[in-house]
Structure formats: structure tokens, C-alpha cells
């Protein structure tokens, strides 16, 4: 496209039906806000400039828009006087920034249509330009047109007007072709027409849709292009609609990954955010959520019943019934079942984090294993080391957090406590039940538990008359109570 393309995104309205302290367009599906999805689609067009109109809760919405699209110009619409007023405010804000459209096309979109795709906008803008229209409407034919502006065409199919629901005659209300709200304008026409739209109508609002009449009156071309996939222009006004859109978005994302070579056993219980990246031959088992910017390499198997947010999973890794956040899992490693990977967990290739193990800020080397029932916080574990069952890395002294370092190829025994800060050397070992409070040199065996003492006949004397004492007596030499000897 040699000509300029300006995109104006309207997001000033209140969205009261959400009944939320969070502004409507900031509600999230597929790991992004609704307006984040729209701005993503807009970005595909590489527009010359983008202006977003904000009003309600603009302290929340403005910064979020700039996070999604730093080059966007924000226009503040103090009072929501209608869609034409919003566009006028946008054009004024652009002019103030010396960024007014100079020719080309101006596209209008809404901030609450998260399924909109860049390809659809691109197609629509191209059709509009090819038709040399003053105004083009992205329309849709729907079974339930209530609430939408209706596209009124003449006998030849030429677009005469958009009539808002409140202004429509009974006959017009029966029309099923609706205005999606996404419009394309010749910029020269828009700049001229926007100031001439009045508000003499049922809602007392400045209707952007009145520009159609203005174009017709000037003998200019108006076209409407129906989009088959009406989901793309659907907005969410309340949370039930938000969930519907979320489910449909997920269905589309999951389907796309299956087409790209990912096995998904149960698409209905698999949730994949828009920014997740999966390789070929990844397998996803039922009840799995892959969220945020999670990346999974080829041949990895994830699930069942696993949630991974912003995680990186290596090739051929196996992650079973796990909750993970900001964790990196190496190639061929195994995790789970019932593992809790907290931020800063890094497991080397072919390592293992096993059942009922919680890890946090823990770098676990290649081939190292923490197989059972342990907490590993603020730790470094060298390659090839095995941590015994039930080991606690005691990282917190009640005031500060400290680190534990375990060297390579160490063998620590069951039910140990490593009281940080402490270092266990390469090739070192510990006995069962050891509480490691001092550094263990390389190759040393650390034992902290006292010598075992046996008090003979303790059960028979101290627990006389109980099944315990009877069992002890029966198993003792000659079946006798040692006191009777
Ligand atoms: C609008 C269209 C209607 C179309 C429908 C599609 C007009 C007059 N009508 O109706 O033909 O079928 O959308 O959903 O354009 N907004 C602002 N500032 C305002 C008013 C609105 O930013 O002053 C924003 C809203 O936040 C919203 C969008 O514009 O994102 C649409 O506004 P809304 O009031 O919902 O328009 P509808 O009455 O639904
Ligand atoms: Ca609406």
C-alpha cells in the first residue's frame, strides 16, 4: 500500500454491563486484553499511524494501549457523545501532533472485538480502496440483528444508509445485514464530513454512520463488504459474552496448532493463549493450560492437568500434572506428577523434578534429580546430583533468604534439611535425616543425627496392656517380658 493508512480505535465507552472495576476493553481472553487483540490485528497492517480514543477509566486504558503499541497516539474524549464525536476527537488529537492523515484510508475499529484478524482488515482496506469509495462498511449477515445498525440497500444492491436500531422502521429492523462498526473512509472525505454530522436523533448522539448519508448526498460511492466470519466483529458487553468469545478464540488457536502438527487429545479442555509457541509433534493431554509466552519444543508431552505460564519446555520433555510459572525445563527432562515450579526454576537436560516437589529460584543441573517430596528454594544443584526424598532447602531465616549450593554428582540422603547459606561440595554425601548447617567439603560424608540408642523392652514397660506391648512381648525372645527375667 503506497498510500497512507490511519487506524482509529474507539475505546472510550464505559462498558457498564461488565459490572467490573476493570474497564471493558481490558478484560482478557487468550492471554491478552480485548484491546490488545485488536491492536495486534491492527499492527499486522503496518499502518502509518494509529490513534486510540479513550475516556472512561483512561488512567487504566491509556497506559495499557501504549504498552501494546508504543507508537499509538491517545485521544481523550471527555464525554462520550457518539461514535462520530469520538472520531472527531481522534482527528483533532492527530492534528495536534502534526500527524493528521494526508490522503489514503482511515480505518475505524472498536476496542472490544478480540477475534478480529489482521488479514480481514487488510482485505477490507484493499476492497475499499479498489472500489474508490468514500465510505466502506464491513458488514455481516446475522440471524439476530437486534442492537446493530442495519445496512439499507436499494434494488440494485447499492448502499443507501445505515439506520440505527432506534431510528429503524419495522421493515428496516427485519434487515439482517448489519454494520459491524468497522468502517473505512477516504481520508479527504472523512476530514470534510466529520464536522457536518449532527446529533438530531433518538439518542442525541453524533452517529458516525450518518457519514453514509453525507457521502450519498455528495454523489460519492458507498460500499459494504459482508464478512462471512461474523465472530471477528463480535464484541463482548458482559462476562457471558466474554466467555463465549474466549472459548471461540481458544477453539481457533487449538485448531491452528493441530493443523501445524501438534497432537491435542482433548481440544475442549485444552487452553492455549495467543502468544504461546509450540513445535511440531508436541503432545498435549487433557486438562492443560498453556499460558502467556510459554514455548514448547518438539516431542515434548504436556499434561494431563497441567498449567504452564511463561514457561520454556525443552524437546522431548515430559511434564505431568504440574503447575509452573516462569520455569525453564531442559530437553528430555521429566517433571511431575504434582510438581509446583515457581519463578526462576531451571531444570537441566534429562533432569528430574518429581512428585510433590516445589521449586523456586532453583538451578538444577543436567541429569540432576529431585525425585520426591522436597522443597528446593534459592538453590543451585550441580549436574548428576541426586537429592534424597523429603529434603528441605531451608532458605528463609525469618528475615532474609539465603542460597544453598550443592555440587556435581553429590548423593544426599532422605529427610535432609539444608540450612542456607550452605555449600555441599562435588561428590559429597549426607546420611539420612542430616541437618546440614556447615559446608560439606567435596567427597565428604556429612552425618548430623546422633548415635542410635535402643532401650530394650520399652514398649512392654511403658505401654503395658496395649496391643503394642502385646505385639512386642510376643516377638521378644521366649515371648517373655524382659522385666520378668
Ligand atoms: C455502533 C454503530 C452501529 C453498529 C454497532 C456495532 C453508530 C452510531 N452505531 O452502535 O451501527 O451496528 O456499533 O457494534 O456508530 N465509543 C466511543 N465514544 C463514544 C461512543 C462510542 O469511544 O462517544 C466507542 C465505544 O466504546 C464502543 C464503540 O465506540 O467501543 C461503539 O459504541 P456503541 O455506543 O457501543 O455503539 P452502538 O450503539 O453499539
Ligand atoms: Ca455496541
XYZ file of C-alpha atoms and ligand atoms in Angstrom:
525
model
C 0.000 0.000 0.000
C 1.719 3.151 -1.199
C -0.942 5.389 0.328
C -1.183 6.273 3.962
C -3.242 4.182 6.330
C -4.599 5.672 9.529
C -6.358 3.472 12.085
C -8.621 4.882 14.792
C -9.610 2.516 17.598
C -12.618 3.584 19.685
C -12.405 2.625 23.338
C -13.928 5.472 25.324
C -17.224 3.831 26.262
C -17.943 2.656 29.780
C -18.891 -0.979 29.396
C -21.138 -0.885 32.469
C -22.600 -4.325 31.738
C -19.284 -5.892 32.677
C -20.054 -4.784 36.258
C -16.363 -4.509 36.933
C -13.750 -2.167 38.272
C -11.726 -3.207 35.250
C -12.600 -1.326 32.085
C -14.312 -3.458 29.463
C -11.568 -3.459 26.829
C -9.023 -4.552 29.448
C -10.819 -7.800 30.227
C -8.713 -10.682 28.988
C -9.177 -13.735 26.843
C -6.465 -15.894 25.328
C -3.836 -14.190 27.470
C -4.367 -10.678 26.129
C -6.785 -7.867 26.814
C -9.558 -7.443 24.264
C -7.971 -4.237 23.013
C -4.593 -5.985 22.971
C -6.006 -8.446 20.425
C -7.446 -5.592 18.344
C -4.156 -3.678 18.385
C -2.386 -6.894 17.384
C -4.647 -7.215 14.340
C -4.143 -3.525 13.524
C -0.370 -3.944 13.798
C -0.427 -6.560 11.017
C -1.394 -3.766 8.591
C 1.698 -1.723 9.483
C -0.394 1.447 9.479
C 1.104 4.911 9.055
C -0.425 5.962 12.365
C -2.785 4.629 14.999
C -4.945 6.717 17.288
C -6.885 5.255 20.212
C -9.806 7.157 21.708
C -10.064 6.754 25.463
C -12.452 8.186 28.027
C -13.825 6.017 30.802
C -11.097 4.845 33.180
C -8.473 6.277 30.882
C -5.832 6.015 33.625
C -6.088 2.234 33.196
C -6.671 2.094 29.465
C -4.168 4.666 28.190
C -1.010 3.112 29.649
C -2.158 -0.355 28.599
C -2.602 0.768 24.980
C 0.884 2.277 24.978
C 2.265 -0.991 26.347
C 0.665 -2.883 23.460
C 1.534 -0.283 20.811
C 4.012 2.362 21.993
C 3.636 4.488 18.856
C -0.143 4.920 19.292
C -1.489 8.447 19.724
C -4.006 8.702 22.565
C -7.019 10.974 22.173
C -9.121 11.763 25.217
C -12.859 12.001 24.731
C -14.094 13.603 27.936
C -17.757 12.905 27.247
C -18.992 10.075 25.059
C -21.181 11.984 22.645
C -21.221 9.299 19.964
C -19.007 7.469 17.512
C -18.680 10.444 15.132
C -17.674 12.657 18.031
C -15.063 10.064 19.042
C -13.597 10.078 15.537
C -13.570 13.885 15.528
C -11.645 13.871 18.804
C -9.170 11.414 17.276
C -8.629 13.543 14.175
C -8.096 16.614 16.367
C -5.548 14.788 18.519
C -3.675 13.620 15.426
C -3.676 17.171 14.018
C -2.298 18.475 17.304
C 0.595 16.036 16.999
C 1.203 17.075 13.373
C 0.082 13.579 12.446
C -3.175 14.288 10.616
C -3.903 11.906 7.738
C -2.679 13.316 4.455
C -4.594 11.220 1.971
C -5.097 7.475 1.951
C -7.514 5.447 4.029
C -8.787 5.857 7.570
C -9.975 2.633 9.220
C -12.251 2.741 12.265
C -12.274 -0.228 14.663
C -13.585 -0.842 18.182
C -11.506 -1.908 21.144
C -13.771 -4.781 22.168
C -13.715 -7.134 19.139
C -10.922 -9.516 20.139
C -11.395 -12.086 17.372
C -10.736 -9.551 14.625
C -7.856 -10.667 12.406
C -5.272 -8.552 10.640
C -5.929 -10.392 7.390
C -9.578 -9.371 7.476
C -8.693 -5.718 7.986
C -6.161 -5.926 5.174
C -8.721 -7.461 2.809
C -11.346 -4.890 3.795
C -8.992 -1.924 3.277
C -7.938 -3.303 -0.114
C -11.577 -3.774 -1.238
C -12.410 -0.270 -0.070
C -9.515 1.208 -1.996
C -10.278 -0.815 -5.131
C -13.892 0.431 -5.040
C -12.680 4.033 -4.707
C -15.406 4.507 -2.142
C -15.818 7.476 0.186
C -17.093 5.102 2.880
C -16.979 1.317 3.119
C -18.709 -0.770 5.728
C -17.523 -4.106 6.993
C -20.942 -5.693 7.299
C -22.199 -9.062 8.402
C -25.348 -11.059 7.853
C -26.607 -12.315 11.210
C -29.664 -14.157 12.488
C -30.134 -11.793 15.450
C -29.523 -8.239 14.193
C -31.005 -6.571 17.294
C -28.991 -3.644 18.559
C -26.971 -3.163 15.405
C -27.211 -0.532 12.710
C -28.875 -2.053 9.619
C -27.479 -1.724 6.093
C -30.181 -0.338 3.821
C -29.631 -1.111 0.144
C -31.636 -0.127 -2.924
C -32.993 -2.509 -5.554
C -29.583 -2.597 -7.279
C -27.892 -3.522 -4.029
C -26.236 -0.106 -3.622
C -25.862 1.025 -0.037
C -28.195 3.897 0.809
C -27.743 4.271 4.539
C -27.003 2.737 7.887
C -30.055 3.046 10.083
C -29.561 2.664 13.816
C -31.940 0.330 15.677
C -33.655 3.212 17.461
C -34.315 5.048 14.174
C -35.301 1.987 12.164
C -38.771 1.302 10.781
C -40.248 -2.183 11.348
C -39.306 -3.045 7.792
C -35.710 -1.900 8.330
C -35.483 -3.807 11.622
C -36.091 -7.006 9.654
C -32.869 -6.431 7.682
C -30.223 -8.957 8.682
C -27.215 -7.221 7.191
C -25.658 -5.202 9.970
C -22.896 -2.663 10.440
C -20.036 -4.357 12.302
C -18.835 -0.903 13.265
C -15.621 -1.319 11.297
C -15.609 1.345 8.624
C -13.118 2.527 6.017
C -13.028 6.121 4.822
C -11.315 8.092 2.150
C -9.403 10.442 4.425
C -10.298 13.582 2.467
C -13.988 12.780 2.666
C -13.808 11.949 6.380
C -11.960 15.150 7.311
C -14.611 17.149 5.464
C -17.670 15.185 6.617
C -16.901 14.620 10.291
C -17.704 18.199 11.286
C -21.025 18.074 9.462
C -22.511 15.106 11.362
C -25.327 16.291 13.642
C -26.915 14.740 16.703
C -30.578 15.210 15.891
C -31.648 11.611 16.509
C -33.249 9.294 19.057
C -30.115 9.048 21.226
C -28.979 12.650 20.779
C -25.575 11.250 19.719
C -23.241 12.048 16.865
C -23.558 8.902 14.758
C -20.557 8.042 12.627
C -22.968 6.050 10.495
C -24.541 9.323 9.286
C -21.459 9.826 7.115
C -23.006 7.307 4.722
C -25.864 9.695 4.015
C -23.442 12.599 3.612
C -21.441 10.622 1.051
C -24.565 9.642 -0.853
C -25.762 13.259 -0.883
C -22.448 14.288 -2.402
C -22.820 11.614 -5.079
C -19.868 9.604 -3.718
C -19.559 5.842 -3.626
C -20.545 3.857 -0.546
C -19.869 0.113 -0.386
C -20.427 -2.645 2.129
C -18.455 -5.883 2.259
C -20.070 -8.683 4.247
C -17.603 -10.741 6.257
C -18.511 -14.437 6.451
C -16.833 -14.995 9.778
C -19.038 -12.823 11.976
C -17.180 -13.839 15.157
C -14.463 -11.440 14.058
C -16.655 -8.397 14.514
C -18.385 -9.567 17.667
C -17.857 -7.508 20.810
C -18.242 -8.579 24.420
C -20.552 -6.448 26.533
C -20.860 -8.720 29.538
C -18.939 -11.616 31.017
C -21.104 -14.292 29.449
C -20.249 -12.919 26.005
C -16.613 -12.613 27.079
C -16.568 -16.324 27.918
C -18.191 -17.181 24.569
C -15.549 -15.189 22.711
C -12.824 -16.725 24.864
C -13.997 -20.239 24.054
C -14.211 -19.488 20.336
C -10.790 -17.820 20.308
C -9.349 -20.857 22.072
C -11.022 -23.209 19.625
C -9.359 -21.303 16.781
C -5.935 -21.294 18.421
C -6.083 -25.008 19.291
C -7.242 -25.871 15.770
C -4.396 -23.859 14.264
C -1.813 -25.721 16.365
C -3.291 -29.089 15.447
C -3.001 -28.111 11.764
C 0.619 -27.182 12.499
C 1.422 -30.639 13.799
C 0.550 -30.580 17.492
C -1.407 -33.527 18.929
C -4.208 -32.323 21.206
C -6.065 -35.210 22.783
C -8.986 -33.148 24.054
C -9.397 -29.706 22.457
C -12.359 -28.913 24.732
C -10.230 -28.992 27.891
C -7.065 -27.571 26.368
C -6.442 -23.828 26.640
C -3.691 -22.146 24.696
C -3.022 -18.414 24.871
C -2.497 -16.385 21.721
C 1.225 -15.823 22.325
C 2.184 -19.440 23.076
C 4.548 -21.135 20.603
C 4.522 -24.909 20.016
C 6.749 -27.090 17.853
C 5.722 -29.988 15.666
C 4.994 -33.268 17.423
C 4.253 -31.695 20.755
C 1.523 -33.697 22.518
C -0.974 -32.015 24.849
C -3.044 -34.221 27.138
C -6.476 -33.262 28.581
C -6.936 -30.501 31.119
C -3.879 -28.498 30.121
C -3.478 -24.717 30.021
C -0.513 -23.219 28.185
C -0.476 -19.558 29.083
C 1.367 -16.328 28.436
C 4.530 -16.695 26.406
C 5.052 -20.401 27.039
C 7.202 -22.136 24.425
C 7.259 -25.921 23.992
C 9.858 -27.702 21.846
C 9.285 -30.747 19.652
C 8.270 -34.123 21.031
C 7.510 -32.763 24.487
C 4.428 -34.220 26.168
C 2.469 -31.892 28.452
C -0.336 -32.922 30.779
C -2.752 -34.144 31.750
C -3.984 -31.455 34.152
C -1.063 -29.073 33.788
C -0.853 -25.277 33.831
C 2.264 -23.609 32.468
C 2.567 -19.841 32.350
C 5.545 -18.158 30.667
C 7.491 -21.434 30.726
C 10.024 -22.866 28.299
C 9.878 -26.639 27.838
C 12.681 -28.483 26.055
C 12.486 -31.095 23.320
C 11.166 -34.444 24.429
C 10.497 -33.275 27.977
C 7.611 -34.798 29.926
C 5.539 -32.593 32.256
C 2.739 -34.357 34.133
C 0.098 -32.772 36.433
C 2.219 -29.724 37.118
C 1.702 -26.057 37.905
C 4.540 -23.943 36.559
C 5.341 -20.280 36.189
C 8.462 -18.720 34.618
C 10.275 -22.059 34.644
C 12.708 -23.457 32.081
C 12.740 -27.227 31.615
C 15.585 -28.843 29.662
C 15.485 -31.327 26.819
C 14.404 -34.801 27.844
C 13.721 -33.753 31.437
C 10.780 -35.098 33.432
C 8.544 -33.145 35.784
C 5.686 -34.324 37.969
C 3.245 -35.632 38.773
C 2.170 -32.945 41.248
C 5.129 -30.600 40.932
C 4.998 -26.877 41.620
C 7.521 -24.909 39.587
C 7.816 -21.339 40.755
C 9.616 -18.471 39.002
C 13.327 -18.942 38.440
C 13.216 -22.723 38.253
C 15.652 -24.064 35.681
C 15.993 -27.805 35.187
C 18.835 -29.114 33.015
C 18.622 -31.644 30.218
C 17.456 -35.085 31.349
C 16.977 -33.837 34.908
C 14.022 -34.708 37.089
C 11.676 -32.824 39.393
C 9.419 -35.479 40.828
C 6.228 -35.954 42.786
C 5.252 -33.344 45.372
C 8.321 -31.209 44.790
C 8.193 -27.411 44.940
C 10.999 -25.408 43.357
C 11.713 -21.678 43.324
C 14.700 -19.748 42.003
C 16.459 -23.077 41.676
C 19.007 -24.035 39.027
C 19.134 -27.802 38.792
C 21.886 -29.153 36.544
C 21.867 -31.600 33.655
C 20.826 -35.054 34.777
C 20.301 -33.894 38.370
C 17.282 -35.251 40.205
C 14.969 -34.111 42.968
C 12.604 -37.057 42.758
C 10.341 -36.939 45.824
C 8.577 -34.727 48.359
C 11.001 -31.806 48.566
C 11.226 -28.017 48.671
C 14.081 -26.518 46.659
C 14.253 -22.738 47.084
C 17.144 -20.388 46.220
C 19.387 -23.247 45.226
C 21.929 -24.439 42.745
C 22.313 -28.177 42.232
C 25.175 -29.468 40.086
C 24.908 -31.926 37.232
C 24.288 -35.554 38.039
C 23.440 -34.928 41.678
C 20.612 -36.807 43.389
C 18.683 -35.186 46.223
C 17.098 -37.652 48.657
C 13.386 -37.892 49.315
C 11.866 -35.330 51.644
C 14.685 -32.766 51.501
C 14.008 -29.188 52.525
C 16.229 -26.373 51.330
C 15.651 -24.066 54.324
C 16.254 -20.786 52.537
C 14.498 -18.382 54.888
C 15.749 -17.475 58.343
C 12.629 -15.471 59.094
C 14.212 -12.238 57.880
C 16.356 -12.940 54.810
C 16.553 -15.522 52.041
C 19.836 -17.396 51.541
C 21.203 -19.692 48.855
C 22.277 -23.310 49.014
C 24.786 -24.724 46.584
C 25.103 -28.459 46.021
C 27.968 -29.565 43.768
C 28.106 -32.117 40.959
C 27.410 -35.828 41.379
C 26.590 -35.478 45.065
C 24.303 -38.031 46.783
C 22.277 -36.581 49.593
C 20.088 -38.872 51.639
C 16.446 -38.793 52.698
C 14.840 -36.312 55.018
C 17.673 -33.795 54.979
C 17.472 -30.125 55.806
C 19.993 -27.775 54.179
C 20.107 -24.641 56.302
C 21.156 -21.847 53.935
C 23.590 -20.341 53.310
C 25.479 -23.590 52.950
C 27.569 -25.371 50.331
C 27.803 -29.103 49.733
C 30.840 -29.988 47.631
C 31.182 -32.027 44.454
C 30.799 -35.735 45.058
C 29.797 -35.242 48.700
C 27.190 -37.322 50.511
C 24.915 -36.991 53.536
C 23.309 -39.503 55.853
C 19.578 -39.887 56.342
C 18.000 -37.189 58.464
C 21.029 -34.916 58.274
C 20.613 -31.246 59.075
C 23.393 -29.548 57.127
C 24.367 -26.313 58.872
C 28.058 -26.215 57.909
C 29.653 -26.555 54.490
C 30.397 -30.125 53.416
C 33.761 -30.453 51.604
C 33.930 -32.297 48.269
C 33.790 -36.028 48.745
C 32.904 -35.881 52.473
C 30.009 -37.711 54.110
C 28.061 -35.435 56.445
C 26.130 -37.035 59.283
C 24.420 -34.899 61.894
C 21.967 -37.272 63.530
C 23.187 -38.624 66.933
C 24.075 -42.267 67.508
C 21.072 -44.538 67.742
C 20.324 -45.958 71.213
C 17.909 -48.869 71.808
C 16.126 -49.064 75.179
C 15.135 -52.758 75.387
C 11.596 -53.618 76.418
C 10.448 -50.020 76.415
C 7.050 -50.856 74.925
C 6.328 -53.661 77.366
C 7.038 -51.427 80.391
C 5.831 -48.022 79.276
C 2.875 -49.236 77.232
C 1.863 -52.261 79.227
C -1.547 -53.665 78.410
C -1.700 -52.155 74.929
C -1.670 -54.087 71.650
C 1.759 -52.526 71.088
C 3.114 -54.092 74.265
C 1.491 -57.444 73.491
C 2.958 -57.485 69.998
C 6.376 -56.579 71.382
C 6.156 -59.292 74.052
C 5.120 -61.929 71.524
C 8.084 -61.063 69.301
C 10.651 -60.922 72.131
C 12.940 -63.918 72.861
C 10.962 -66.654 74.700
C 7.889 -64.443 74.421
C 8.786 -63.055 77.809
C 8.570 -59.671 79.314
C 12.274 -58.762 79.777
C 11.486 -57.357 83.245
C 10.318 -60.840 84.340
C 13.676 -62.391 83.514
C -22.438 1.186 16.798
C -22.909 1.626 15.418
C -23.835 0.549 14.865
C -23.125 -0.780 14.807
C -22.594 -1.141 16.185
C -21.712 -2.359 16.090
C -23.011 4.044 15.436
C -23.864 5.221 15.580
N -23.603 2.879 15.520
O -23.583 1.152 17.625
O -24.247 0.901 13.547
O -24.001 -1.777 14.338
O -21.790 -0.075 16.717
O -21.332 -2.757 17.368
O -21.819 4.179 15.214
N -17.484 4.880 21.566
C -16.623 5.880 21.932
N -17.100 7.124 22.152
C -18.405 7.431 22.008
C -19.286 6.390 21.632
C -18.797 5.143 21.407
O -15.417 5.645 22.068
O -18.754 8.591 22.222
C -16.965 3.523 21.345
C -17.492 2.539 22.361
O -16.592 2.403 23.445
C -17.595 1.273 21.555
C -17.836 1.733 20.138
O -17.435 3.083 20.093
O -16.368 0.538 21.560
C -19.285 1.578 19.732
O -20.088 2.369 20.556
P -21.531 1.928 20.985
O -22.126 3.006 21.778
O -21.483 0.573 21.572
O -22.271 1.885 19.569
P -23.562 1.061 19.223
O -24.737 1.782 19.720
O -23.410 -0.331 19.591
Ca -22.065 -1.722 20.851
